[in-house]
mmCIF file of C-alpha atoms and ligand atoms in Angstrom:
data_model
loop_
_atom_site.group_PDB
_atom_site.id
_atom_site.type_symbol
_atom_site.label_atom_id
_atom_site.label_comp_id
_atom_site.label_asym_id
_atom_site.label_seq_id
_atom_site.Cartn_x
_atom_site.Cartn_y
_atom_site.Cartn_z
ATOM 1 C CA MET A 158 51.901 -101.170 -87.139
ATOM 2 C CA PHE A 159 55.299 -102.612 -86.388
ATOM 3 C CA ALA A 160 54.115 -105.431 -84.185
ATOM 4 C CA ILE A 161 54.973 -108.117 -86.669
ATOM 5 C CA GLY A 162 58.422 -106.779 -87.362
ATOM 6 C CA ARG A 163 59.025 -106.554 -83.674
ATOM 7 C CA LYS A 164 58.032 -110.139 -83.183
ATOM 8 C CA ARG A 165 60.489 -111.269 -85.786
ATOM 9 C CA GLU A 166 63.108 -109.203 -84.069
ATOM 10 C CA CYS A 167 62.283 -110.975 -80.826
ATOM 11 C CA ARG A 168 62.880 -114.341 -82.393
ATOM 12 C CA ARG A 169 66.112 -113.187 -83.894
ATOM 13 C CA VAL A 170 67.355 -111.728 -80.649
ATOM 14 C CA ARG A 171 66.331 -114.681 -78.538
ATOM 15 C CA ASP A 172 68.095 -116.974 -80.888
ATOM 16 C CA LYS A 173 71.273 -115.134 -80.086
ATOM 17 C CA LEU A 174 70.798 -114.539 -76.404
ATOM 18 C CA SER A 175 73.102 -117.309 -75.313
ATOM 19 C CA GLU A 176 75.792 -116.063 -77.646
ATOM 20 C CA TYR A 177 75.154 -112.592 -76.393
ATOM 21 C CA ILE A 178 75.715 -113.723 -72.825
ATOM 22 C CA ASP A 179 78.852 -115.531 -73.825
ATOM 23 C CA ASP A 180 80.013 -112.424 -75.608
ATOM 24 C CA ARG A 181 80.350 -114.256 -78.850
ATOM 25 C CA LEU A 182 78.383 -111.838 -80.993
ATOM 26 C CA GLY A 183 79.881 -109.385 -83.386
ATOM 27 C CA ILE A 184 79.620 -105.712 -82.588
ATOM 28 C CA ASP A 185 76.753 -105.159 -84.975
ATOM 29 C CA GLU A 186 74.753 -108.081 -83.690
ATOM 30 C CA ARG A 187 75.389 -107.168 -80.116
ATOM 31 C CA ASP A 188 74.391 -103.619 -80.783
ATOM 32 C CA SER A 189 71.105 -104.537 -82.338
ATOM 33 C CA ALA A 190 70.439 -107.092 -79.647
ATOM 34 C CA GLU A 191 71.118 -104.540 -76.954
ATOM 35 C CA SER A 192 68.925 -101.900 -78.476
ATOM 36 C CA HIS A 193 66.146 -104.427 -78.825
ATOM 37 C CA LEU A 194 66.556 -105.607 -75.263
ATOM 38 C CA GLU A 195 66.259 -102.054 -74.040
ATOM 39 C CA SER A 196 62.923 -101.626 -75.703
ATOM 40 C CA CYS A 197 61.506 -105.096 -75.187
ATOM 41 C CA ASP A 198 60.520 -106.257 -71.739
ATOM 42 C CA ALA A 199 59.851 -109.806 -72.794
ATOM 43 C CA CYS A 200 63.276 -110.281 -74.267
ATOM 44 C CA SER A 201 65.110 -108.641 -71.412
ATOM 45 C CA GLN A 202 63.301 -110.931 -69.011
ATOM 46 C CA GLU A 203 64.316 -113.795 -71.196
ATOM 47 C CA LEU A 204 67.864 -112.585 -70.990
ATOM 48 C CA GLU A 205 67.723 -112.476 -67.223
ATOM 49 C CA ALA A 206 66.339 -115.979 -67.035
ATOM 50 C CA LEU A 207 68.963 -117.237 -69.410
ATOM 51 C CA ARG A 208 71.696 -115.512 -67.484
ATOM 52 C CA MET A 209 70.613 -117.212 -64.310
ATOM 53 C CA THR A 210 70.502 -120.537 -66.047
ATOM 54 C CA VAL A 211 73.908 -120.054 -67.565
ATOM 55 C CA HIS A 212 75.195 -119.085 -64.173
ATOM 56 C CA LEU A 213 73.810 -122.289 -62.724
ATOM 57 C CA LEU A 214 75.139 -124.335 -65.588
ATOM 58 C CA ASN A 215 78.564 -122.885 -65.130
ATOM 59 C CA GLN A 216 78.746 -124.519 -61.763
ATOM 60 C CA VAL A 217 78.593 -127.960 -63.281
ATOM 61 C CA PRO A 218 80.652 -129.206 -66.202
ATOM 62 C CA VAL A 219 77.676 -129.498 -68.502
ATOM 63 C CA VAL A 220 77.843 -127.086 -71.360
ATOM 64 C CA PRO A 221 74.796 -127.478 -73.591
ATOM 65 C CA VAL A 222 72.175 -124.846 -73.003
ATOM 66 C CA PRO A 223 68.592 -125.668 -73.860
ATOM 67 C CA ARG A 224 67.677 -123.924 -77.041
ATOM 68 C CA SER A 225 64.185 -122.780 -76.433
ATOM 69 C CA PHE A 226 63.505 -120.998 -73.240
ATOM 70 C CA ALA A 227 59.885 -120.249 -73.781
ATOM 71 C CA ILE A 228 58.020 -120.490 -70.544
ATOM 72 C CA ARG A 229 54.955 -122.593 -71.097
ATOM 73 C CA GLU A 230 52.641 -122.082 -68.216
ATOM 74 C CA THR A 231 49.652 -123.367 -70.050
ATOM 75 C CA GLU A 232 51.100 -126.715 -70.890
ATOM 76 C CA THR A 233 51.008 -128.241 -67.458
ATOM 77 C CA GLY A 234 47.612 -129.858 -67.524
ATOM 78 C CA ARG A 235 48.190 -132.816 -69.726
ATOM 79 C CA GLU A 236 45.738 -135.555 -69.188
ATOM 80 C CA GLN A 237 47.147 -138.953 -69.618
ATOM 81 C CA VAL A 238 45.458 -142.044 -68.354
ATOM 82 C CA PRO A 239 48.000 -144.464 -66.999
ATOM 83 C CA GLY A 240 47.559 -148.114 -67.714
ATOM 84 C CA SER A 241 45.056 -149.615 -70.088
ATOM 85 C CA ARG A 242 41.371 -149.384 -69.776
ATOM 86 C CA GLY A 243 38.507 -150.709 -71.778
ATOM 87 C CA TRP A 244 39.756 -154.257 -71.396
ATOM 88 C CA GLY A 245 39.093 -156.711 -68.613
ATOM 89 C CA GLY A 246 35.908 -155.128 -67.423
ATOM 90 C CA PRO A 247 33.963 -157.021 -64.781
ATOM 91 C CA SER A 248 31.499 -158.389 -67.264
ATOM 92 C CA SER A 249 34.035 -159.754 -69.694
ATOM 93 C CA SER A 250 35.414 -162.501 -67.511
ATOM 94 C CA ALA A 251 33.432 -165.681 -67.536
ATOM 95 C CA ARG A 252 31.901 -166.759 -64.302
ATOM 96 C CA LEU A 253 31.923 -170.400 -63.474
HETATM 97 ZN ZN1 ZN B 813 61.738 -108.773 -77.969
#
């Protein structure tokens, strides 16, 4: 099985996607990135997303591109209770 090797390749390629878009990769790196992108849907989608983002960023003078572009759909439901509770309950105040 080459699943593990492929995953490592994904990480490697994604790490270089922004450079790839900026055309800053060497021929070898670009070649291997391209051949990976052709065979990997996930990474080519990543490339598309990054391209769009770079395009948007190019319209404003802000250069830094976020490093990780992993889409986390599952991390939306964070439960945080605002304010403090467990203090000042109705029975804790003295009645006069
Ligand atoms: Zn990939």
